[in-house]
Structures are given as C-alpha cells and as structure tokens.
GROMACS .gro file of C-alpha atoms in nm:
model
  249
    1UNK     CA    1   9.550   9.398  -4.921
    2UNK     CA    2   9.781   9.366  -5.216
    3UNK     CA    3   9.691   9.587  -5.521
    4UNK     CA    4   9.581   9.408  -5.812
    5UNK     CA    5   9.819   9.419  -6.107
    6UNK     CA    6   9.688   9.574  -6.431
    7UNK     CA    7   9.578   9.327  -6.688
    8UNK     CA    8   9.469   9.573  -6.960
    9UNK     CA    9   9.643   9.867  -7.133
   10UNK     CA   10   9.371  10.114  -6.992
   11UNK     CA   11   9.474  10.021  -6.641
   12UNK     CA   12   9.844  10.075  -6.685
   13UNK     CA   13  10.018  10.380  -6.513
   14UNK     CA   14  10.133  10.508  -6.844
   15UNK     CA   15   9.805  10.499  -7.015
   16UNK     CA   16   9.622  10.654  -6.714
   17UNK     CA   17   9.887  10.911  -6.682
   18UNK     CA   18   9.853  10.985  -7.054
   19UNK     CA   19   9.462  11.030  -7.015
   20UNK     CA   20   9.485  11.252  -6.722
   21UNK     CA   21   9.730  11.465  -6.890
   22UNK     CA   22   9.495  11.498  -7.176
   23UNK     CA   23   9.202  11.592  -6.957
   24UNK     CA   24   9.407  11.884  -6.834
   25UNK     CA   25   9.531  11.990  -7.184
   26UNK     CA   26   9.227  11.914  -7.392
   27UNK     CA   27   9.046  12.248  -7.306
   28UNK     CA   28   9.350  12.451  -7.163
   29UNK     CA   29   9.403  12.799  -7.274
   30UNK     CA   30   9.751  12.693  -7.435
   31UNK     CA   31   9.599  12.454  -7.662
   32UNK     CA   32   9.307  12.673  -7.764
   33UNK     CA   33   9.543  12.945  -7.845
   34UNK     CA   34   9.774  12.715  -8.045
   35UNK     CA   35   9.470  12.573  -8.231
   36UNK     CA   36   9.363  12.930  -8.319
   37UNK     CA   37   9.713  12.981  -8.468
   38UNK     CA   38   9.717  12.648  -8.650
   39UNK     CA   39   9.368  12.714  -8.792
   40UNK     CA   40   9.479  13.030  -8.932
   41UNK     CA   41   9.735  12.821  -9.145
   42UNK     CA   42   9.544  12.500  -9.207
   43UNK     CA   43   9.156  12.470  -9.195
   44UNK     CA   44   9.178  12.115  -9.114
   45UNK     CA   45   9.288  12.204  -8.752
   46UNK     CA   46   8.996  12.455  -8.692
   47UNK     CA   47   8.861  12.339  -8.364
   48UNK     CA   48   8.772  12.516  -8.053
   49UNK     CA   49   8.968  12.282  -7.839
   50UNK     CA   50   9.129  11.935  -7.810
   51UNK     CA   51   8.818  11.741  -7.721
   52UNK     CA   52   8.639  11.852  -8.051
   53UNK     CA   53   8.967  11.777  -8.243
   54UNK     CA   54   9.005  11.420  -8.110
   55UNK     CA   55   8.634  11.356  -8.164
   56UNK     CA   56   8.659  11.450  -8.517
   57UNK     CA   57   8.980  11.257  -8.579
   58UNK     CA   58   8.843  10.944  -8.424
   59UNK     CA   59   8.491  10.948  -8.615
   60UNK     CA   60   8.371  10.632  -8.772
   61UNK     CA   61   8.087  10.769  -8.971
   62UNK     CA   62   8.277  10.881  -9.257
   63UNK     CA   63   8.281  10.763  -9.613
   64UNK     CA   64   8.652  10.689  -9.617
   65UNK     CA   65   8.979  10.645  -9.417
   66UNK     CA   66   9.103  10.959  -9.595
   67UNK     CA   67   8.811  11.165  -9.496
   68UNK     CA   68   8.849  11.067  -9.109
   69UNK     CA   69   9.238  11.101  -9.129
   70UNK     CA   70   9.246  11.472  -9.243
   71UNK     CA   71   9.280  11.597  -8.899
   72UNK     CA   72   9.568  11.337  -8.809
   73UNK     CA   73   9.736  11.415  -9.140
   74UNK     CA   74   9.737  11.776  -9.063
   75UNK     CA   75   9.893  11.707  -8.721
   76UNK     CA   76  10.151  11.471  -8.858
   77UNK     CA   77  10.268  11.742  -9.090
   78UNK     CA   78  10.370  11.954  -8.795
   79UNK     CA   79  10.478  11.678  -8.584
   80UNK     CA   80  10.846  11.684  -8.669
   81UNK     CA   81  10.899  12.042  -8.553
   82UNK     CA   82  10.610  12.087  -8.307
   83UNK     CA   83  10.598  11.881  -7.979
   84UNK     CA   84  10.249  11.971  -7.903
   85UNK     CA   85  10.130  11.854  -8.244
   86UNK     CA   86  10.294  11.513  -8.158
   87UNK     CA   87  10.122  11.510  -7.834
   88UNK     CA   88   9.771  11.580  -7.991
   89UNK     CA   89   9.846  11.319  -8.245
   90UNK     CA   90   9.938  11.060  -7.988
   91UNK     CA   91   9.610  11.126  -7.830
   92UNK     CA   92   9.421  11.073  -8.157
   93UNK     CA   93   9.599  10.723  -8.215
   94UNK     CA   94   9.592  10.620  -7.846
   95UNK     CA   95   9.286  10.389  -7.887
   96UNK     CA   96   9.481  10.191  -8.144
   97UNK     CA   97   9.790  10.176  -7.921
   98UNK     CA   98   9.573  10.038  -7.627
   99UNK     CA   99   9.454   9.773  -7.867
  100UNK     CA  100   9.799   9.690  -7.962
  101UNK     CA  101   9.922   9.678  -7.596
  102UNK     CA  102   9.653   9.437  -7.521
  103UNK     CA  103   9.698   9.198  -7.822
  104UNK     CA  104  10.078   9.135  -7.750
  105UNK     CA  105  10.164   8.857  -7.521
  106UNK     CA  106  10.464   8.855  -7.318
  107UNK     CA  107  10.649   9.123  -7.119
  108UNK     CA  108  10.482   9.274  -6.826
  109UNK     CA  109  10.177   9.484  -6.924
  110UNK     CA  110  10.336   9.799  -6.791
  111UNK     CA  111  10.642   9.710  -6.995
  112UNK     CA  112  10.431   9.659  -7.309
  113UNK     CA  113  10.264   9.997  -7.266
  114UNK     CA  114  10.600  10.174  -7.231
  115UNK     CA  115  10.744   9.996  -7.533
  116UNK     CA  116  10.441  10.066  -7.745
  117UNK     CA  117  10.401  10.413  -7.670
  118UNK     CA  118  10.771  10.489  -7.697
  119UNK     CA  119  10.777  10.315  -8.049
  120UNK     CA  120  10.446  10.529  -8.146
  121UNK     CA  121  10.626  10.854  -8.035
  122UNK     CA  122  10.907  10.764  -8.271
  123UNK     CA  123  10.685  10.700  -8.556
  124UNK     CA  124  10.480  11.009  -8.499
  125UNK     CA  125  10.806  11.222  -8.514
  126UNK     CA  126  10.965  11.055  -8.804
  127UNK     CA  127  10.713  10.872  -9.023
  128UNK     CA  128  10.520  11.191  -9.059
  129UNK     CA  129  10.758  11.341  -9.297
  130UNK     CA  130  10.756  11.050  -9.530
  131UNK     CA  131  10.518  11.089  -9.830
  132UNK     CA  132  10.287  10.782  -9.860
  133UNK     CA  133   9.938  10.698 -10.012
  134UNK     CA  134   9.848  10.485  -9.682
  135UNK     CA  135   9.615  10.648  -9.451
  136UNK     CA  136   9.804  10.790  -9.156
  137UNK     CA  137   9.633  10.604  -8.895
  138UNK     CA  138   9.715  10.269  -9.048
  139UNK     CA  139  10.069  10.393  -9.100
  140UNK     CA  140  10.109  10.501  -8.738
  141UNK     CA  141   9.944  10.160  -8.620
  142UNK     CA  142  10.128   9.944  -8.861
  143UNK     CA  143  10.464  10.091  -8.816
  144UNK     CA  144  10.437  10.097  -8.440
  145UNK     CA  145  10.355   9.734  -8.423
  146UNK     CA  146  10.626   9.653  -8.653
  147UNK     CA  147  10.879   9.812  -8.451
  148UNK     CA  148  10.747   9.656  -8.124
  149UNK     CA  149  10.758   9.305  -8.288
  150UNK     CA  150  11.087   9.357  -8.397
  151UNK     CA  151  11.224   9.436  -8.052
  152UNK     CA  152  11.043   9.135  -7.939
  153UNK     CA  153  11.236   8.919  -8.179
  154UNK     CA  154  11.550   9.072  -8.065
  155UNK     CA  155  11.472   9.012  -7.702
  156UNK     CA  156  11.456   8.625  -7.682
  157UNK     CA  157  11.460   8.632  -7.303
  158UNK     CA  158  11.073   8.614  -7.313
  159UNK     CA  159  10.845   8.454  -7.560
  160UNK     CA  160  10.676   8.764  -7.667
  161UNK     CA  161  10.434   8.724  -7.963
  162UNK     CA  162  10.137   8.896  -8.155
  163UNK     CA  163   9.863   8.686  -8.300
  164UNK     CA  164  10.069   8.631  -8.617
  165UNK     CA  165  10.390   8.454  -8.666
  166UNK     CA  166  10.691   8.690  -8.599
  167UNK     CA  167  10.913   8.521  -8.884
  168UNK     CA  168  10.785   8.804  -9.108
  169UNK     CA  169  10.954   9.079  -8.911
  170UNK     CA  170  11.280   8.906  -8.847
  171UNK     CA  171  11.451   9.055  -9.170
  172UNK     CA  172  11.773   9.274  -9.146
  173UNK     CA  173  11.629   9.603  -9.255
  174UNK     CA  174  11.700   9.906  -9.028
  175UNK     CA  175  11.441   9.931  -8.743
  176UNK     CA  176  11.558  10.300  -8.716
  177UNK     CA  177  11.374  10.382  -9.047
  178UNK     CA  178  10.993  10.323  -8.951
  179UNK     CA  179  10.857  10.403  -9.298
  180UNK     CA  180  11.093  10.214  -9.514
  181UNK     CA  181  10.815   9.964  -9.630
  182UNK     CA  182  10.547  10.224  -9.703
  183UNK     CA  183  10.645  10.294 -10.056
  184UNK     CA  184  10.644   9.920 -10.148
  185UNK     CA  185  10.287   9.889 -10.004
  186UNK     CA  186  10.170  10.187 -10.201
  187UNK     CA  187  10.304  10.040 -10.515
  188UNK     CA  188  10.157   9.697 -10.440
  189UNK     CA  189   9.823   9.869 -10.372
  190UNK     CA  190   9.839  10.069 -10.692
  191UNK     CA  191   9.921   9.740 -10.886
  192UNK     CA  192   9.633   9.565 -10.743
  193UNK     CA  193   9.395   9.860 -10.817
  194UNK     CA  194   9.495   9.887 -11.181
  195UNK     CA  195   9.556   9.517 -11.273
  196UNK     CA  196   9.250   9.399 -11.067
  197UNK     CA  197   9.029   9.700 -11.187
  198UNK     CA  198   8.899   9.742 -10.829
  199UNK     CA  199   8.852  10.061 -10.619
  200UNK     CA  200   9.161  10.188 -10.404
  201UNK     CA  201   8.982  10.108 -10.072
  202UNK     CA  202   8.930   9.750 -10.197
  203UNK     CA  203   9.302   9.707 -10.314
  204UNK     CA  204   9.407   9.843  -9.980
  205UNK     CA  205   9.185   9.599  -9.787
  206UNK     CA  206   9.330   9.310  -9.981
  207UNK     CA  207   9.697   9.411  -9.955
  208UNK     CA  208   9.700   9.517  -9.588
  209UNK     CA  209   9.519   9.224  -9.462
  210UNK     CA  210   9.681   8.961  -9.688
  211UNK     CA  211  10.041   9.102  -9.617
  212UNK     CA  212   9.997   9.085  -9.242
  213UNK     CA  213  10.010   9.464  -9.184
  214UNK     CA  214   9.669   9.449  -9.014
  215UNK     CA  215   9.420   9.179  -8.947
  216UNK     CA  216   9.059   9.187  -9.075
  217UNK     CA  217   8.935   9.215  -8.708
  218UNK     CA  218   9.160   9.521  -8.648
  219UNK     CA  219   9.049   9.694  -8.970
  220UNK     CA  220   8.682   9.626  -8.884
  221UNK     CA  221   8.725   9.767  -8.539
  222UNK     CA  222   8.868  10.092  -8.684
  223UNK     CA  223   8.597  10.122  -8.944
  224UNK     CA  224   8.315  10.026  -8.701
  225UNK     CA  225   8.221   9.732  -8.910
  226UNK     CA  226   8.172   9.365  -8.852
  227UNK     CA  227   8.468   9.169  -8.941
  228UNK     CA  228   8.257   8.938  -9.173
  229UNK     CA  229   8.139   9.234  -9.366
  230UNK     CA  230   8.517   9.311  -9.457
  231UNK     CA  231   8.601   8.932  -9.519
  232UNK     CA  232   8.299   8.946  -9.769
  233UNK     CA  233   8.444   9.256  -9.936
  234UNK     CA  234   8.786   9.119  -9.959
  235UNK     CA  235   8.652   8.802 -10.120
  236UNK     CA  236   8.478   9.005 -10.389
  237UNK     CA  237   8.783   9.213 -10.458
  238UNK     CA  238   9.020   8.904 -10.486
  239UNK     CA  239   8.765   8.746 -10.724
  240UNK     CA  240   8.765   9.060 -10.928
  241UNK     CA  241   9.151   9.053 -10.939
  242UNK     CA  242   9.186   8.697 -11.038
  243UNK     CA  243   8.939   8.736 -11.309
  244UNK     CA  244   9.096   9.073 -11.450
  245UNK     CA  245   9.425   8.915 -11.444
  246UNK     CA  246   9.310   8.594 -11.623
  247UNK     CA  247   9.159   8.803 -11.895
  248UNK     CA  248   9.474   9.001 -11.939
  249UNK     CA  249   9.676   8.685 -12.027
   0.00000   0.00000   0.00000
C-alpha cells in the first residue's frame, strides 16, 4: 500500500525528527547540567530540565507577552554564541512554526517545513542580538514569515501564498537582515501609544495586526483568546486613538 503523503506540518519528517530529538534531549544529563550553569548566570533559566523550561515558555495563563517571553528572551541572548540555546529556543517557538507551515499554500509540505525551519534558525541566530521592544515570540514568528514569503515571491515557479497579499513583501530591502523593520515597528507602536493615550499592549495589537505582521487569529491563538475578543479590543483602541488625535488638532 502506498504511504499517505503528509498534509500537515506535524506529519512531516522534519518536524517529527525535531520532536523525537527533543524527547531525547529534554531530560538528558547534558541539558540538565547546562541549565544549572545557565541558571547560575540568569535566574530566568532556572529549570530542572527542558520539559519544565518549554512548558514555562509556552504558558498562556500570563498577564502579558513580556511575562511569558522572559524565558525565550533569555535563550535568545545566548543564541548567537550557543548552539544548544538556539536548539532550545527553536523548540519553544515550534508550535508557531508548525502553524506557519500549515498556513502557507504552495510547495510540497516537506519543502515548506524545511524552508520555514531553516528561516527560523537564521532568525534565532541573528535577530536575537538586535534590540527591540517587540515581544521575542512575535519577532521570531513575524521575521520568519517575512523571510519565507520573500522567498516565495522570488520563486515564481509555484504560486506560493499566505493568507494575505504578497505585494507588501516584494520590496527591495535586504532579506539577509531579518530584523531591519523592528525599529520602525517599535517607533510606530510608541507613537500610537503616546498620541492615542492607550496602553502599550493595545497599541501593539493595533500596529501588528493592521500592518499585516500577524493576523488577529494568529494573535488570539498565541494568547489563548477568542479572535472576536481581540477584535473588540482593537476597535476600542482605534476609537480612542481617533478621539485623542482629533482633540490634539
């Protein structure tokens, strides 16, 4: 009988291999000893093993993205010089990468998985060193998606698309610099926060979703909320921004 070809990211050889590798690594003596060493230098990485660390880094019952992303931020600070830190960080963001693989249309699913994971590894290695106010989980996801979509635009042999129009990523900026746009995003978020007199998380919700960095559905899935809840929050924030800007005139 012919084997059924994988239809989802979790069924691909690469993702299954990464998950199997993590099962062997998560409670290994090697990682536990490294975590002890890391914890001595950074209390954000004080975990008994990789299972505890990833569970903490993927929590949804937190008050803010910044609280949840403390673990990932600590890993990313080590990522440029530490291969193991990059591997653990990759495991932390893997659910988002699987979602990205499943949402892209075009290419074979195995090819999509390979391209997304390869882009994510580059982002983890280089984006980590760039200072930014955007939560690291969204920086990794957004920059990985941007790189994959740019590759899709360059490869016209297949109609590879995401849910949005690709025209926004057809610019001539250097794809080798995954964090080039982060500063502009941070500045825009800060402008909306100050001029609109709204909270930072509300400003970030407006900017990230309206600029096409993430969709409301993606953001809701990450926060464990219903998409309509975030749409209502965005509507209130945008109304406040319009009122504040109008009063300032």
